[in-house]
XYZ file of C-alpha atoms in Angstrom:
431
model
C 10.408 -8.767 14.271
C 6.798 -9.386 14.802
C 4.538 -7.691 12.647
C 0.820 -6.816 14.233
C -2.340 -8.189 11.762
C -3.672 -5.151 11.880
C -0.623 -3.376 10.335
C -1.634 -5.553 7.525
C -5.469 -5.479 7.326
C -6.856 -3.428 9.247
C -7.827 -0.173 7.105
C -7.296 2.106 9.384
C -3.806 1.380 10.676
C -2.030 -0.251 7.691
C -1.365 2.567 5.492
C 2.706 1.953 5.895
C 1.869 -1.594 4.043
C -1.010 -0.147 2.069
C 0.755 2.835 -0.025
C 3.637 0.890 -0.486
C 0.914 -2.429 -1.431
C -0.475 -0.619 -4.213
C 2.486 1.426 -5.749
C 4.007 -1.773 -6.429
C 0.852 -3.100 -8.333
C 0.792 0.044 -10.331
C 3.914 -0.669 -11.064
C 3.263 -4.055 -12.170
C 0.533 -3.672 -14.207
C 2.440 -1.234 -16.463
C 5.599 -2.963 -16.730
C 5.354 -6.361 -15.845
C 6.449 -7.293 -19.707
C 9.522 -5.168 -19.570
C 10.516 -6.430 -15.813
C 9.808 -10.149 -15.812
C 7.874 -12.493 -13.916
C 9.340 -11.903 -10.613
C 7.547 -8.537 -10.418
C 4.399 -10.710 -11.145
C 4.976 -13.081 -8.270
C 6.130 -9.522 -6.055
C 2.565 -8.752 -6.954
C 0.809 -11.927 -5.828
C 2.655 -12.260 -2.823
C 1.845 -8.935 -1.873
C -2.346 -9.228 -1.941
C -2.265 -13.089 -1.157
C -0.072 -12.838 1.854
C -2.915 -10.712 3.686
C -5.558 -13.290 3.020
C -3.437 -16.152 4.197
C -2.848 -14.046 7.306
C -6.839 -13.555 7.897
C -9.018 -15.342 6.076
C -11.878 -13.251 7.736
C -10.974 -10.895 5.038
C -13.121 -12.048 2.594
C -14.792 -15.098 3.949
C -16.824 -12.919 7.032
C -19.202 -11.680 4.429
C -18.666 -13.674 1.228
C -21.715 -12.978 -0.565
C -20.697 -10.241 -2.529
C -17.037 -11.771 -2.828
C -18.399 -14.946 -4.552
C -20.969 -13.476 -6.024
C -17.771 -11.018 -8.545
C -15.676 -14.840 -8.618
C -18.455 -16.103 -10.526
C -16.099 -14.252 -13.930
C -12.765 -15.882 -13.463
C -14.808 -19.165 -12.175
C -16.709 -18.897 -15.685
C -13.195 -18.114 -17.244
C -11.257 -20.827 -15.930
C -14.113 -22.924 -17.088
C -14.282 -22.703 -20.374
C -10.608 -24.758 -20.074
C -13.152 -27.662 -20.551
C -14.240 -26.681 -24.218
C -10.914 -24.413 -25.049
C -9.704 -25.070 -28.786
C -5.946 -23.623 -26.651
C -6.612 -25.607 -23.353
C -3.105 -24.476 -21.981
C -3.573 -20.916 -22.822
C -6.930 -20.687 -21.322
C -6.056 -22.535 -18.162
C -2.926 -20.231 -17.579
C -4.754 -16.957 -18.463
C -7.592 -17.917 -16.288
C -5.238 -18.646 -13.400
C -3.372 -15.240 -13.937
C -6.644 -13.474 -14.261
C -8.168 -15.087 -11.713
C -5.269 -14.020 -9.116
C -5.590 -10.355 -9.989
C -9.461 -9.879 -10.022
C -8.926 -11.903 -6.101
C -6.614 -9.258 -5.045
C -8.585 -6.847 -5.810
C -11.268 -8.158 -3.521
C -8.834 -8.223 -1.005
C -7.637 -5.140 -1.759
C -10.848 -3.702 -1.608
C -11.572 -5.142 2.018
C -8.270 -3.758 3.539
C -7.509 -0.833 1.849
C -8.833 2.882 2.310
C -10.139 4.875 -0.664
C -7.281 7.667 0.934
C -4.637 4.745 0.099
C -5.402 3.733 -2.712
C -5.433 7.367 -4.023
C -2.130 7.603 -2.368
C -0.372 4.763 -4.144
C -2.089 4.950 -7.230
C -0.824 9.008 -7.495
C 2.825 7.774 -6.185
C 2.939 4.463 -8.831
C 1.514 6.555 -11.580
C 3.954 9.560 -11.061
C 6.764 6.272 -11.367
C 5.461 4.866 -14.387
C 5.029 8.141 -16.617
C 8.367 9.216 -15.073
C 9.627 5.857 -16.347
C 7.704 6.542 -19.768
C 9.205 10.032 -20.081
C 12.802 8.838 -19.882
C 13.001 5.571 -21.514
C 10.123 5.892 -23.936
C 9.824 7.460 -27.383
C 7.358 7.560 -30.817
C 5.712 4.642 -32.265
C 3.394 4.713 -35.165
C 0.095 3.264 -34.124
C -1.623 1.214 -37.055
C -5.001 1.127 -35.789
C -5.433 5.020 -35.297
C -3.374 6.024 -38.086
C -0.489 7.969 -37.086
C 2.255 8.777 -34.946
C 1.883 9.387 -30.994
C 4.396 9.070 -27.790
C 3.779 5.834 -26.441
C 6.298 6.081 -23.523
C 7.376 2.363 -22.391
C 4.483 0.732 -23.215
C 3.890 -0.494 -26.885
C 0.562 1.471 -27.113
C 0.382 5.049 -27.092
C -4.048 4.283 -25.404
C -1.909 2.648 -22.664
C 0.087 5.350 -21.839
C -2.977 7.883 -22.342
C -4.798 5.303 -19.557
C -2.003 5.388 -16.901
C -1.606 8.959 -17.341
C -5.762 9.140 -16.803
C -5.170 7.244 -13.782
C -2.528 8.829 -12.472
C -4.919 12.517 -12.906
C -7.741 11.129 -11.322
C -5.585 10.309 -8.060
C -3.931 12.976 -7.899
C -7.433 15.220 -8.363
C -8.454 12.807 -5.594
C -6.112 13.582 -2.792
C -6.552 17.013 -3.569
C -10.796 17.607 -4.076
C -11.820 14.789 -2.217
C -10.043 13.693 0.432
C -7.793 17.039 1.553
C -4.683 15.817 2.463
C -1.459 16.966 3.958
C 0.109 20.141 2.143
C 3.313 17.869 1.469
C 0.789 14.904 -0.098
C -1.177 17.628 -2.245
C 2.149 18.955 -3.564
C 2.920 15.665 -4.831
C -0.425 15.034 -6.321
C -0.095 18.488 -8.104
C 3.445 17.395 -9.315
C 1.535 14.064 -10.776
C -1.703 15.802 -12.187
C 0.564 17.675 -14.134
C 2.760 15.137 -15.590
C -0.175 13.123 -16.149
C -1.679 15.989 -18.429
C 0.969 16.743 -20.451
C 1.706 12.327 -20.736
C -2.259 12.786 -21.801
C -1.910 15.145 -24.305
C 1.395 13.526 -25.873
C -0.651 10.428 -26.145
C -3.133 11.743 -28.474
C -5.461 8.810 -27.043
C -8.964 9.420 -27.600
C -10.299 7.128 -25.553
C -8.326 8.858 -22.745
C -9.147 11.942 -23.153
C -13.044 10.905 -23.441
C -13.110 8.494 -20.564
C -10.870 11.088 -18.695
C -13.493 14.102 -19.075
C -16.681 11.751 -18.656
C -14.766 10.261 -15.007
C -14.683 13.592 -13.894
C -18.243 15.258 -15.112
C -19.102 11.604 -12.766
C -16.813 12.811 -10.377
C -18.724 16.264 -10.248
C -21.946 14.819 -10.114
C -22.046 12.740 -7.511
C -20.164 15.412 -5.219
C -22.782 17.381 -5.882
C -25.958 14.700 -5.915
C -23.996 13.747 -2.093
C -24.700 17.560 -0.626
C -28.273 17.395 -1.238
C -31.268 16.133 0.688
C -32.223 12.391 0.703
C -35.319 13.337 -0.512
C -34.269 15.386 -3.560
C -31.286 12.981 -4.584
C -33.813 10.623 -6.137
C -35.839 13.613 -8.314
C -31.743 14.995 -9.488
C -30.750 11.428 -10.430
C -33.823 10.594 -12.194
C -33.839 14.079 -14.269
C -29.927 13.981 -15.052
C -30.400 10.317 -16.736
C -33.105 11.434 -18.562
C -32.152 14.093 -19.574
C -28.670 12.692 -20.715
C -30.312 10.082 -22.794
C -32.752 12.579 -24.488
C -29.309 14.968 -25.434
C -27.598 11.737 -26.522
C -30.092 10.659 -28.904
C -30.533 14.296 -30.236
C -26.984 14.755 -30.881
C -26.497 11.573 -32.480
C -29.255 12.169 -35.179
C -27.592 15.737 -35.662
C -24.294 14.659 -36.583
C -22.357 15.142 -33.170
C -21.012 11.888 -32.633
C -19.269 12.367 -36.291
C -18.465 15.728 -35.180
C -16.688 14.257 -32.079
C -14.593 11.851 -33.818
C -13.737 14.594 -36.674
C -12.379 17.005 -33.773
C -9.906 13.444 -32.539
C -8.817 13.393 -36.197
C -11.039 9.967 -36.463
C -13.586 8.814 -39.009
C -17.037 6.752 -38.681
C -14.673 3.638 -38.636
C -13.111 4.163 -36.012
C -9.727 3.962 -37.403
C -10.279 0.051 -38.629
C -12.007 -1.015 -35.418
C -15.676 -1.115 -36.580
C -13.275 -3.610 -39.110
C -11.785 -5.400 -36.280
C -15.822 -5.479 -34.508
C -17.338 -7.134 -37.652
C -14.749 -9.766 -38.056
C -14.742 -10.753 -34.355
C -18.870 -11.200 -34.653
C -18.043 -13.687 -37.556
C -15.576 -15.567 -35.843
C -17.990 -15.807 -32.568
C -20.948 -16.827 -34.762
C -19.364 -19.715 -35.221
C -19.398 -20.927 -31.241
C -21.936 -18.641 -30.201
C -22.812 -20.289 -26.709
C -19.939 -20.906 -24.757
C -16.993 -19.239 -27.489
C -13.803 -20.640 -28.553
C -12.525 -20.507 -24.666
C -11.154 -17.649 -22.372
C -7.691 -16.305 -24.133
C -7.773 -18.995 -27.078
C -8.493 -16.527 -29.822
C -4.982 -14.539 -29.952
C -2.688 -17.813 -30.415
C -0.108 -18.866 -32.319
C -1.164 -21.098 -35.371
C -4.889 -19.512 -35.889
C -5.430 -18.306 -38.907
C -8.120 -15.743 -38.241
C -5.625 -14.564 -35.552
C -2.921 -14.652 -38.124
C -4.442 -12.828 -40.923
C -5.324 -9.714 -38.334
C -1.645 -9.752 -36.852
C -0.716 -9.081 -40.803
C -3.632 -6.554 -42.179
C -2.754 -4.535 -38.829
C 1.506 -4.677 -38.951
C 1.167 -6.575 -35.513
C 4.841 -8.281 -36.001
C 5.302 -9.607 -32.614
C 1.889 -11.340 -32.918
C 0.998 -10.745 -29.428
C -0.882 -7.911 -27.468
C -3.715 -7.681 -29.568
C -7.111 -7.822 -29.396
C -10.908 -6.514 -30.958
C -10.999 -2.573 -29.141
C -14.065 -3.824 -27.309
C -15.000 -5.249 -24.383
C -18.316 -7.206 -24.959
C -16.766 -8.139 -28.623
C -13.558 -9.834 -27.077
C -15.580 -11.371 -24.181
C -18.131 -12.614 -27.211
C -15.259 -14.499 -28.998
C -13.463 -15.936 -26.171
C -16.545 -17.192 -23.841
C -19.741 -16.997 -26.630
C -23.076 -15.677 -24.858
C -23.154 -16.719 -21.423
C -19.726 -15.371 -20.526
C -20.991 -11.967 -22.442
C -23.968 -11.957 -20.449
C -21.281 -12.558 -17.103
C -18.845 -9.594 -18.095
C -22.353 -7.630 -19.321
C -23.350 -7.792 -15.535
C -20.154 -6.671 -14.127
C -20.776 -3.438 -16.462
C -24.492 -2.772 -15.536
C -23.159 -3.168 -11.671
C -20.668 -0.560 -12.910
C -23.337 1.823 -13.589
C -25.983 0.533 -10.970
C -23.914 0.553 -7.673
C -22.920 4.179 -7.653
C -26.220 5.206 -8.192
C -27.247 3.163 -5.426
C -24.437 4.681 -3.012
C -25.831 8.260 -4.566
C -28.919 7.698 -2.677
C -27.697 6.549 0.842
C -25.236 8.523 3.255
C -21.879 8.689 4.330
C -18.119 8.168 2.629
C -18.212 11.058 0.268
C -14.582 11.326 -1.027
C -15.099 7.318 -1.080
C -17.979 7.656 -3.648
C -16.481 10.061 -5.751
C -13.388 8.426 -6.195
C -15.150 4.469 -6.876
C -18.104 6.648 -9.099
C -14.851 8.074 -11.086
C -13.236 5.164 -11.842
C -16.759 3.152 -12.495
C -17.490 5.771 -15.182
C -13.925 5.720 -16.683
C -14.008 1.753 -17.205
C -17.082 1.792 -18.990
C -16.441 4.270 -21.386
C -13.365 2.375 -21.870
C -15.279 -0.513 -22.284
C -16.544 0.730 -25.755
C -12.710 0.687 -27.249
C -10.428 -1.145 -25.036
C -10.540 -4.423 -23.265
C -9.619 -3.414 -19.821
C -10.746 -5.733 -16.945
C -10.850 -9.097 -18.842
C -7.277 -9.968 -19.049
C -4.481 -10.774 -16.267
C -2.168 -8.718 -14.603
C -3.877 -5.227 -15.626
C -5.169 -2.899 -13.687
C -8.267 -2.551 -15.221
C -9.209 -5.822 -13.742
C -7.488 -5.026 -10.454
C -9.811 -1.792 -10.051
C -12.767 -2.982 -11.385
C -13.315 -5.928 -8.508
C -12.075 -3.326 -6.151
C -14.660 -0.761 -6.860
C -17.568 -3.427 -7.216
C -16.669 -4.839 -3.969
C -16.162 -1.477 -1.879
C -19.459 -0.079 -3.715
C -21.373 -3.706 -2.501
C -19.661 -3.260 0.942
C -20.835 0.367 1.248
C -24.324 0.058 -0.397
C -24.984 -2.595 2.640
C -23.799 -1.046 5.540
C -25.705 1.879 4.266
C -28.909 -0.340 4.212
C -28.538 -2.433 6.969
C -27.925 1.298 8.964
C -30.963 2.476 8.126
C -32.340 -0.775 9.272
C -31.185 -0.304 12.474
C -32.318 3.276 12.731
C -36.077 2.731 12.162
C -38.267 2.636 14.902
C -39.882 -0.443 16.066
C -43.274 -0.257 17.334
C -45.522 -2.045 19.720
C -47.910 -4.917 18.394
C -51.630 -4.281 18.326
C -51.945 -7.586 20.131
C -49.388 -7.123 23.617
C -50.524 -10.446 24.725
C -48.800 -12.083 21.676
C -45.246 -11.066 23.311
C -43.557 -9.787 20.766
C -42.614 -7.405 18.037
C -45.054 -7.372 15.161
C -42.836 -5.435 12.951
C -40.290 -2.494 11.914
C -42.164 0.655 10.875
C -41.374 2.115 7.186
């Protein structure tokens, strides 16, 4: 059977490979651990195979494509001054592979999809969670918490944030069939009551600040060009202002008091302090990508005991920035630092301009989430997670849109004759 390109890459026609495409990776990223490395190589297959088949996908307009690679380049890299050359080379590779599917993912596959899939993987994996999973006691936040199938209850308060802010896209943003929005209700609400069970935190804060981002820039997209700028430019202002007044009243202990936490963080303003002593001591270029959490290390080893981590594996320092610090010292900080100020930048760019507004909400959703996560959790700098997945897809769809947008409105201004005609030709665009 002969299978038509555009079935495969073509956005608008490939949604029976699409859904399918990115339940699978959902599925992956959850529970690649628990169902081996043939899942991981279902998973590369799956976004590589596209590429292979057209190249065009990404190398047409490679600017903005390289431009994200520069991070798993940088990672991969640091192989050359790794104290753990193997691990670093092998958690580059495997990182490198899922921030590149996301770019491809992010060329072939519509927002509508991806909502799609991600509300049909998510409903799997909590479903999953709910019957196989049960009640761990979580050493860094200090008690007891359903942690479903994964071995951290934050990871099963993440999926279930994902799996919400699908589902609340089929139904707000993009309007879908009455059978689809069923099924996204069905999902929303497992997701909630997966969220709650959690008792995650970081969820719940990342969850509520994705959808007041959400809000905002559905509402910022129904107002005039002219008056988008003046609304942006008030609402940051004014957000900083409130933050800095609640913080020298007491809120942000308040907050944490309400999650049953305490200024410490539950031991990760502990975990923050040590990591800045360890990267002190290769501040420049850092120990190398991955090398830090091995075998043998005695800094590693001593936080594996003070924090009951037995199996001496899936840890790390609750921060992105931190754990970027150790592992690839300033200039892969200042790399990673980018990807996070382009997190915040490029949907306030694609505020301003026209067009895609489900599109927007959903990328400006999951932009938001990811860097409030960023503050506790170390989401899109490791392999096979979908942090990383969704981070180079966002980046890349919000580049992709942000030009099209500008290079429309370079196409719709006017030209004008010259003052000189004799000089036959165009002196210029107007503004």
């Amino acid at each position: 059977m002969i299978i038509r390109q555009a079935r495969i890459v073509d956005p608008e026609q490939n949604t029976a490979f699409a859904v399918p495409a990115i339940v699978l990776s959902v599925i992956v990223f959850a529970y690649s651990v628990n169902f081996g490395p043939l899942s991981v190589l279902a998973f590369y297959a799956c976004w590589l195979a596209p590429f292979v088949m057209a190249p065009r996908i990404l190398l047409g307009r490679p600017g903005s494509a390289l431009l994200l690679l520069t991070v798993p380049f940088f990672f991969a890299l640091s192989v050359l001054w790794s104290d753990a050359p193997g691990t670093t080379l092998r958690g580059a590779i495997q990182y490198g592979i899922t921030f590149f599917a996301g770019l491809v993912a992010a060329r072939i596959i519509s927002a509508g999809n991806l909502a799609l899939g991600g509300t049909i993987g998510g409903l799997l994996v909590l479903a999953y969670s709910a019957a196989s999973g049960g009640y761990s006691y979580d050493y860094i936040d200090g008690d007891f918490a359903f942690n479903g199938a994964f071995s951290s209850k934050n990871q099963l308060g993440y999926f279930a944030t994902l799996a919400i802010l699908f589902s609340a896209a089929l139904v707000w943003m993009f309007r879908s069939r009455r059978a689809v929005q069923a099924l996204a209700v069905l999902t929303a609400g497992v997701g909630i009551v997966m969220l709650w069970m959690s008792d995650s935190a970081t969820s719940l804060l990342s969850a509520f600040a994705a959808f007041a981002a959400i809000a905002f820039m559905g509402v910022v997209l129904t107002l005039a060009p002219w008056l988008r700028r003046a609304v942006v430019f008030l609402v940051l202002t004014g957000s900083v202002a409130i933050a800095f007044v609640s913080l020298r009243l007491g809120a942000f202990d308040a907050l944490l008091a309400a999650f049953g936490r305490d200024s410490s963080l539950t031991g990760r303003t502990y975990l923050w302090s040590q990591a800045i002593e360890f990267g002190a001591e290769k501040p420049v270029l850092g120990i190398g990508y991955n090398a830090f959490w091995t075998h043998g290390r005695p800094a590693a080893e001593m936080l594996w005991e003070e924090f009951y981590i037995t199996a001496r594996t899936g840890f790390h320092f609750h921060n992105l920035l931190i754990e970027t610090y150790v592992g690839t010292g300033l200039v892969g900080l200042a790399l990673v630092a980018t990807l996070c100020l382009l997190l915040f930048v490029l949907p306030l760019g694609a505020a301003l301009g026209q067009g895609g507004v489900g599109s927007l909400m959903l990328m400006s959703g999951l932009s938001v989430l990811f860097l409030v996560r960023s503050v506790a959790e170390v989401d899109f700098i490791t392999p096979h997670t979908v942090g990383t997945f969704l981070v180079a897809f966002v980046l890349l769809r919000l580049f992709d849109h942000n030009r099209q947008v500008r290079h429309a409105a370079h196409q719709a201004r006017p030209m004008r004759q010259p003052r000189h005609p004799s000089l036959g030709r165009w002196s210029g665009i107007t503004t």
